[in-house]
Short mmCIF file of C-alpha atoms and ligand atoms in Angstrom, two decimals:
data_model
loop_
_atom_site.label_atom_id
_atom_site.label_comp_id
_atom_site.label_asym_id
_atom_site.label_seq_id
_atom_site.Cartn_x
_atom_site.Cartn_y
_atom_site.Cartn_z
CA UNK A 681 0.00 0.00 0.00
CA UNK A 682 2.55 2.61 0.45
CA UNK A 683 4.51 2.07 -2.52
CA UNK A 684 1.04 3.60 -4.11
CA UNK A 685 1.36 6.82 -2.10
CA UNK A 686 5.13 6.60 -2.74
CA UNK A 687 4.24 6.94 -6.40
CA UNK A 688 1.38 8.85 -6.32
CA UNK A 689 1.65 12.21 -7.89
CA UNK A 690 2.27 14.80 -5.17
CA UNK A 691 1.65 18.39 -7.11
CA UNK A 692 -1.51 20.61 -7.61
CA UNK A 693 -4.16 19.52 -10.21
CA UNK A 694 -3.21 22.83 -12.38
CA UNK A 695 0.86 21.60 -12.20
CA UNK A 696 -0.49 18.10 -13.56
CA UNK A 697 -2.78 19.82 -16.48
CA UNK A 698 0.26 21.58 -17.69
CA UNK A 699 2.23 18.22 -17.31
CA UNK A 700 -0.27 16.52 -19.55
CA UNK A 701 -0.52 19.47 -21.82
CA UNK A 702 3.14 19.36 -22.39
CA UNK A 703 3.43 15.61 -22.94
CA UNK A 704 0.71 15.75 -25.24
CA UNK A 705 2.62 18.59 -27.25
CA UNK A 706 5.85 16.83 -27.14
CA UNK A 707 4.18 13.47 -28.00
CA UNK A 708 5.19 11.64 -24.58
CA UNK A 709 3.69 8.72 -23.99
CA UNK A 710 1.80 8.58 -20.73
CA UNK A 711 -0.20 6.51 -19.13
CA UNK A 712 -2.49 7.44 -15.85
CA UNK A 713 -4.56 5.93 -13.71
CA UNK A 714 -6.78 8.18 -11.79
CA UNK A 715 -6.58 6.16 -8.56
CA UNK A 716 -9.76 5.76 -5.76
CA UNK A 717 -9.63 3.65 -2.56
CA UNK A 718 -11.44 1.13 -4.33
CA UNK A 719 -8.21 0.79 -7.13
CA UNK A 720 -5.44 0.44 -4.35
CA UNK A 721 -7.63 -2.28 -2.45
CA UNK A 722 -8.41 -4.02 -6.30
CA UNK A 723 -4.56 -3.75 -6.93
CA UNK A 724 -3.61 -5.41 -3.28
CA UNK A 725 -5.71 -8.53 -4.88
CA UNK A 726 -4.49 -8.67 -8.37
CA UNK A 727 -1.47 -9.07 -9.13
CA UNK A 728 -1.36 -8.04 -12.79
CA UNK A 729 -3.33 -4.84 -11.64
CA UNK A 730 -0.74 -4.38 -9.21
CA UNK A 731 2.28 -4.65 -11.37
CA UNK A 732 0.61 -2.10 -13.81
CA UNK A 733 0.36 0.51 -11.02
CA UNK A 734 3.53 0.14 -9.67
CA UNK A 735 5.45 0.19 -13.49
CA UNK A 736 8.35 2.63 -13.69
CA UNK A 737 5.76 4.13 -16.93
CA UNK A 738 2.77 4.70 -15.42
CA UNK A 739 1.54 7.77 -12.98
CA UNK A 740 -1.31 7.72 -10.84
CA UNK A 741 -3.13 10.70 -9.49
CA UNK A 742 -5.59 10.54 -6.59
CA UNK A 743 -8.98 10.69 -8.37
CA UNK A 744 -10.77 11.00 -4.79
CA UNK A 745 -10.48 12.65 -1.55
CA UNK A 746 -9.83 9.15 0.27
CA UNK A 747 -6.61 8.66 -1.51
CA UNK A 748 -5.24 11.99 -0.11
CA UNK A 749 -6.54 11.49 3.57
CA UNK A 750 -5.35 8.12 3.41
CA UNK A 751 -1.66 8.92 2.07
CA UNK A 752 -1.77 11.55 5.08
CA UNK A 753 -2.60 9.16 7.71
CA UNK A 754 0.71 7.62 6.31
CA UNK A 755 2.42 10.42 6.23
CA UNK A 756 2.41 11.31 2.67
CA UNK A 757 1.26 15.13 1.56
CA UNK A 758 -0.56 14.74 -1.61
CA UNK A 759 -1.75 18.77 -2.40
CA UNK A 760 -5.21 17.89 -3.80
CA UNK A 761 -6.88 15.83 -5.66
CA UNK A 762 -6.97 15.18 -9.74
CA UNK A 763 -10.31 14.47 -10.77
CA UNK A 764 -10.47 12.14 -13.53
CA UNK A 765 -12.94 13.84 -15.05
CA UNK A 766 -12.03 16.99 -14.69
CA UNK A 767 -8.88 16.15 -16.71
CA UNK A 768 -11.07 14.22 -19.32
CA UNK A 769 -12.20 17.48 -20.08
CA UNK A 770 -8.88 18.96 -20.07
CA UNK A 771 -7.87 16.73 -22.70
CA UNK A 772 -10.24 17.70 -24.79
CA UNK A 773 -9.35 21.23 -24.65
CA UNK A 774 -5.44 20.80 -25.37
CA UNK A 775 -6.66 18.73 -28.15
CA UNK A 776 -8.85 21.03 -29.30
CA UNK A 777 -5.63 24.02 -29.03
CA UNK A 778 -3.07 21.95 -31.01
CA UNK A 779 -5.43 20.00 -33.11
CA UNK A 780 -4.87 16.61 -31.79
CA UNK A 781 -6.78 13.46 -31.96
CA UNK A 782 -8.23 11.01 -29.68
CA UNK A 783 -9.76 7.85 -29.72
CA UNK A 784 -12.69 6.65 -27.40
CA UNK A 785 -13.36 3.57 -26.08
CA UNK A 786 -16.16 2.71 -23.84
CA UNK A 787 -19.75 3.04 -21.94
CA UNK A 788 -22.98 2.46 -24.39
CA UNK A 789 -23.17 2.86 -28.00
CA UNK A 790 -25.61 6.09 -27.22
CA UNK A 791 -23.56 7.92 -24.45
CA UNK A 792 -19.84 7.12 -26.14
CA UNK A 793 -21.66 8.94 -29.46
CA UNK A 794 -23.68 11.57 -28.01
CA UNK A 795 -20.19 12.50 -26.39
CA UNK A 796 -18.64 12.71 -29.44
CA UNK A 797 -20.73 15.20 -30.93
CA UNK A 798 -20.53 17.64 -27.81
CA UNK A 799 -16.91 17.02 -28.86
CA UNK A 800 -17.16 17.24 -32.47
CA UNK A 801 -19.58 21.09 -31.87
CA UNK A 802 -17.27 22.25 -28.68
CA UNK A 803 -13.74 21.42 -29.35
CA UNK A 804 -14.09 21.63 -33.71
CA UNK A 805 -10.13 21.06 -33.75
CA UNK A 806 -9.71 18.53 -32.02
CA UNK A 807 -9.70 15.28 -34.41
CA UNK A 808 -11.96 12.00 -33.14
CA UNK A 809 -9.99 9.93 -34.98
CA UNK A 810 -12.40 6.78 -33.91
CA UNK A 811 -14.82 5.95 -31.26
CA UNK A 812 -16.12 2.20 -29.98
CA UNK A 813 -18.70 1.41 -27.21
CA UNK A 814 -17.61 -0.45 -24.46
CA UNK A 815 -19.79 -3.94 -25.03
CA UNK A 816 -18.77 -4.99 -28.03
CA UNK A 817 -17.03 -8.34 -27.40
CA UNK A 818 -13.46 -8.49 -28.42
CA UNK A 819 -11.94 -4.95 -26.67
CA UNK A 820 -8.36 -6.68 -27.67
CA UNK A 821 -9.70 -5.81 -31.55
CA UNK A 822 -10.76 -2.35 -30.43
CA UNK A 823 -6.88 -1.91 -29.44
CA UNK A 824 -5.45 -3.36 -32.41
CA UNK A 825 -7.79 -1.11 -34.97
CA UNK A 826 -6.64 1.56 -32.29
CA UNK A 827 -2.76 1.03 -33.12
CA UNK A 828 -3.40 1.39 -36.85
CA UNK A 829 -4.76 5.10 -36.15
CA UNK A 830 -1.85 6.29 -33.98
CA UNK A 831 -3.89 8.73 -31.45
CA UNK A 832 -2.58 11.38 -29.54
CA UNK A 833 -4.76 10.46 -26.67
CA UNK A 834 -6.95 7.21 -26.06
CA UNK A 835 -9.44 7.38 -23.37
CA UNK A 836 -10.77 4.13 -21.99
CA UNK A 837 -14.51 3.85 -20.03
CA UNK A 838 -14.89 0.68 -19.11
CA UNK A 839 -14.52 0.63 -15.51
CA UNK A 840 -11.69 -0.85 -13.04
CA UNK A 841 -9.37 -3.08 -13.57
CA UNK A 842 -10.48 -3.85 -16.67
CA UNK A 843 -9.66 -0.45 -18.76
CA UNK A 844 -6.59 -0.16 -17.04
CA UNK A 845 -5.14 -3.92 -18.00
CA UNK A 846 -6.26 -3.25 -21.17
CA UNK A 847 -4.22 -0.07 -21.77
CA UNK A 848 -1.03 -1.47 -19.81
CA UNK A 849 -1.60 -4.83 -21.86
CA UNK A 850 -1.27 -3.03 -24.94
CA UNK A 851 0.93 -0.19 -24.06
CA UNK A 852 4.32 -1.07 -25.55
CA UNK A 853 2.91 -0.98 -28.63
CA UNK A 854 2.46 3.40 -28.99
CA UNK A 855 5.01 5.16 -29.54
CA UNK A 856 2.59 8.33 -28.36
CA UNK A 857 -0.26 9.20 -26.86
CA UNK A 858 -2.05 10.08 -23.41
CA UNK A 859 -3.66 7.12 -21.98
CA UNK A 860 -6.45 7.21 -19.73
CA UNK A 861 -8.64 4.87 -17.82
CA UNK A 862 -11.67 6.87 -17.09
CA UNK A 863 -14.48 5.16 -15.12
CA UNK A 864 -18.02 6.69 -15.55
CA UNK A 865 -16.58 10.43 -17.16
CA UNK A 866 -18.52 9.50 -20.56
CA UNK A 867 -21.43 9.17 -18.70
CA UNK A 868 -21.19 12.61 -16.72
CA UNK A 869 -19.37 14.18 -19.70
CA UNK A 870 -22.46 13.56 -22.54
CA UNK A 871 -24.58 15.15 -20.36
CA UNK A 872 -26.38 11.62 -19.43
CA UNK A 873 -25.80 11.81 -15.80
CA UNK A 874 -25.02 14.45 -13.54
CA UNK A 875 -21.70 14.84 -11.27
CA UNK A 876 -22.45 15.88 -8.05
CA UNK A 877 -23.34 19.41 -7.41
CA UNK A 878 -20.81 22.11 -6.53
CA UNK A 879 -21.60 21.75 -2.78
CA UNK A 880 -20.63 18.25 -2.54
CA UNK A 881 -17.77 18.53 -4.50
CA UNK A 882 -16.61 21.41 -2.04
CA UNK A 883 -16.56 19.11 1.00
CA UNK A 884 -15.39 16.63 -0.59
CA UNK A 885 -18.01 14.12 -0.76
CA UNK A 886 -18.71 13.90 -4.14
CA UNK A 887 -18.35 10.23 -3.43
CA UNK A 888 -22.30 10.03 -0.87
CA UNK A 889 -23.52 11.77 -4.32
CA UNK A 890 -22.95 8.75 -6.31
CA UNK A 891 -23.84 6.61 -3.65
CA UNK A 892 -27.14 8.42 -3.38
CA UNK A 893 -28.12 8.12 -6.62
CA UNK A 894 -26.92 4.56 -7.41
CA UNK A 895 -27.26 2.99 -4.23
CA UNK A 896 -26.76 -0.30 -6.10
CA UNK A 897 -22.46 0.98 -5.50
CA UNK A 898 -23.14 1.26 -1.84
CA UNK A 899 -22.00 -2.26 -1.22
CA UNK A 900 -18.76 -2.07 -3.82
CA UNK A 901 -18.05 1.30 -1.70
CA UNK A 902 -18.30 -0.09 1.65
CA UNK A 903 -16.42 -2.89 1.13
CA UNK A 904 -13.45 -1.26 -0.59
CA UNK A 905 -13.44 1.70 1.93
CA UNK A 906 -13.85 -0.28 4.96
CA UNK A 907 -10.65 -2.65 4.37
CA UNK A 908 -8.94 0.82 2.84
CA UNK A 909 -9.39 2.21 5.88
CA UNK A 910 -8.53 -0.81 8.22
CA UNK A 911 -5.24 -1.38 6.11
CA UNK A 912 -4.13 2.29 6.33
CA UNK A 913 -4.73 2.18 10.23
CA UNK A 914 -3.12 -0.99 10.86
CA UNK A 915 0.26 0.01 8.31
CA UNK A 916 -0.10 3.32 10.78
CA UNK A 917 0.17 1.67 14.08
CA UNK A 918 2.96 -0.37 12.57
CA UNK A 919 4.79 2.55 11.63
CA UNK A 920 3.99 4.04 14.97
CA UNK A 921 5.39 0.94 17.12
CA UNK A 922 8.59 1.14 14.53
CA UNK A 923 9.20 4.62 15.55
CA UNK A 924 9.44 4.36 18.92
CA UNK A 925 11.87 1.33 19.04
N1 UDP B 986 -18.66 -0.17 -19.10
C1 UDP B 986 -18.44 -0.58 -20.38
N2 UDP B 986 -18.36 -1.92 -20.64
C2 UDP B 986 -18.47 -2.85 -19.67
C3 UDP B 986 -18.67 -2.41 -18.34
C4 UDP B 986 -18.77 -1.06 -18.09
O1 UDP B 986 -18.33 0.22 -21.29
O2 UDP B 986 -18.38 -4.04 -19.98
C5 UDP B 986 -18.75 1.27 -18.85
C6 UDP B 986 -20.03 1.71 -18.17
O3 UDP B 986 -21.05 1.88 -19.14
C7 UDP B 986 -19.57 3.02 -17.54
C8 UDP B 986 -18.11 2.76 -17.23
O4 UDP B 986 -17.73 1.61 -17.97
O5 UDP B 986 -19.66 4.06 -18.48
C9 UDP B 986 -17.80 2.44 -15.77
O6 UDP B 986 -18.37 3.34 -14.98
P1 UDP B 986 -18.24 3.30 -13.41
O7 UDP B 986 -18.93 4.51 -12.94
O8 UDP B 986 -18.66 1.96 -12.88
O9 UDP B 986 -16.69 3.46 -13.25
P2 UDP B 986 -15.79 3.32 -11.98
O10 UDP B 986 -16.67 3.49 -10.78
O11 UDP B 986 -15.21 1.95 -12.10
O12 UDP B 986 -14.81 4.39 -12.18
#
């Protein structure tokens, strides 16, 4: 668990935009995952999960406020955190400024294409260079017809682990692009379902939003949080009994 916070980008959300922005200019491959309690407490149990976390290549952000308590219990100042969708949107906005393209894959047929016209009206530079829903059988396909088109940014909705093992699965094969595993942002972002209102998302508990309105993720969340939080204590008191000897 603490090699995560180890590795876990420390900076302000505005330093990481202009990271992104710049490897996206330069055409540096990147790949992030936008990292929840729920992802750490997946990666403890999977080891392929795990290893793609932890790879020299690959930066994680704290998508959610329990990451950057967490990392604090531990020690570990993380300055805010990174929404995932916030920099979904980002990317379409840097695209949009030096007319790059991007490929999406994932969510349903209706909300990946809706999406892509909001694109298409709002950000007319920026190049869709291919889109595919996130139910169509063989994603490994999706990724090879996605190599052929050499993106400048690939963002994948299909929920965790999976869109993240797919990415790191397929990763060596770019020689570019910004790579992105993000969740439900399709979703939110074609206007389908709502992110929490500016309230929540000011005290931080954008996460009892979502739970509200899908209480069918109450159980997930419970279950990921409660052994989060169990695990950070218990590494804590370790730490603690260390120090004093
Ligand atoms: N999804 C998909 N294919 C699947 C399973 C899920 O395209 O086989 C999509 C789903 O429609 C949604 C996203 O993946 O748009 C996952 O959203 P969720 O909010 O569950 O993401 P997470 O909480 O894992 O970030």
């Amino acid at each position: 668990m603490v090699k995560y916070f180890e590795k876990i980008y420390k900076g302000s959300k505005n330093e990481f935009h202009k990271l992104v922005r710049r490897n996206l200019k330069n055409d540096t491959k990147m790949f992030i995952v936008t990292a929840n309690p729920e992802t750490l407490m997946i990666a403890e149990e999977d080891y392929n999960f795990k290893k793609a976390l932890l790879d020299n290549n690959t930066t994680i952000i704290a998508d959610g406020i329990g990451v950057v308590k967490g990392a604090k219990m531990l020690s570990y100042n993380i300055e805010e955190t990174i929404p995932g969708i916030e920099l979904c949107s980002k990317l379409f906005e840097y695209c949009n400024e030096l007319k790059k393209s991007i490929f999406l894959l994932g969510a349903k047929e209706e909300i990946v294409s809706k999406l892509v016209n909001i694109i298409n009206s709002k950000y007319p530079n920026a190049i869709i260079c291919g889109y595919e829903n996130g139910y169509v059988e063989n994603k490994q396909a999706v990724f090879n017809k996605i190599e052929t088109l050499h993106p400048d940014v690939v963002l994948v909705a299909l929920g965790i682990p999976q869109q993240e093992l797919l990415i790191y699965n397929n990763l060596d094969k770019f020689d570019k692009g910004i790579f992105v595993g993000v969740g439900g942002s399709f979703d939110v972002l074609s206007g389908v379902k709502k992110r929490a209102p500016k309230l929540f998302r000011k005290f931080n508990l954008e996460w009892l939003y979502r739970i509200v309105k899908e209480p069918a993720r109450f159980r997930r969340f419970f279950n990921s949080n409660i052994k989060y939080i169990l695990k950070i204590r218990r590494i804590k008191n370790v730490k603690g009994k260390n120090n004093k000897i």
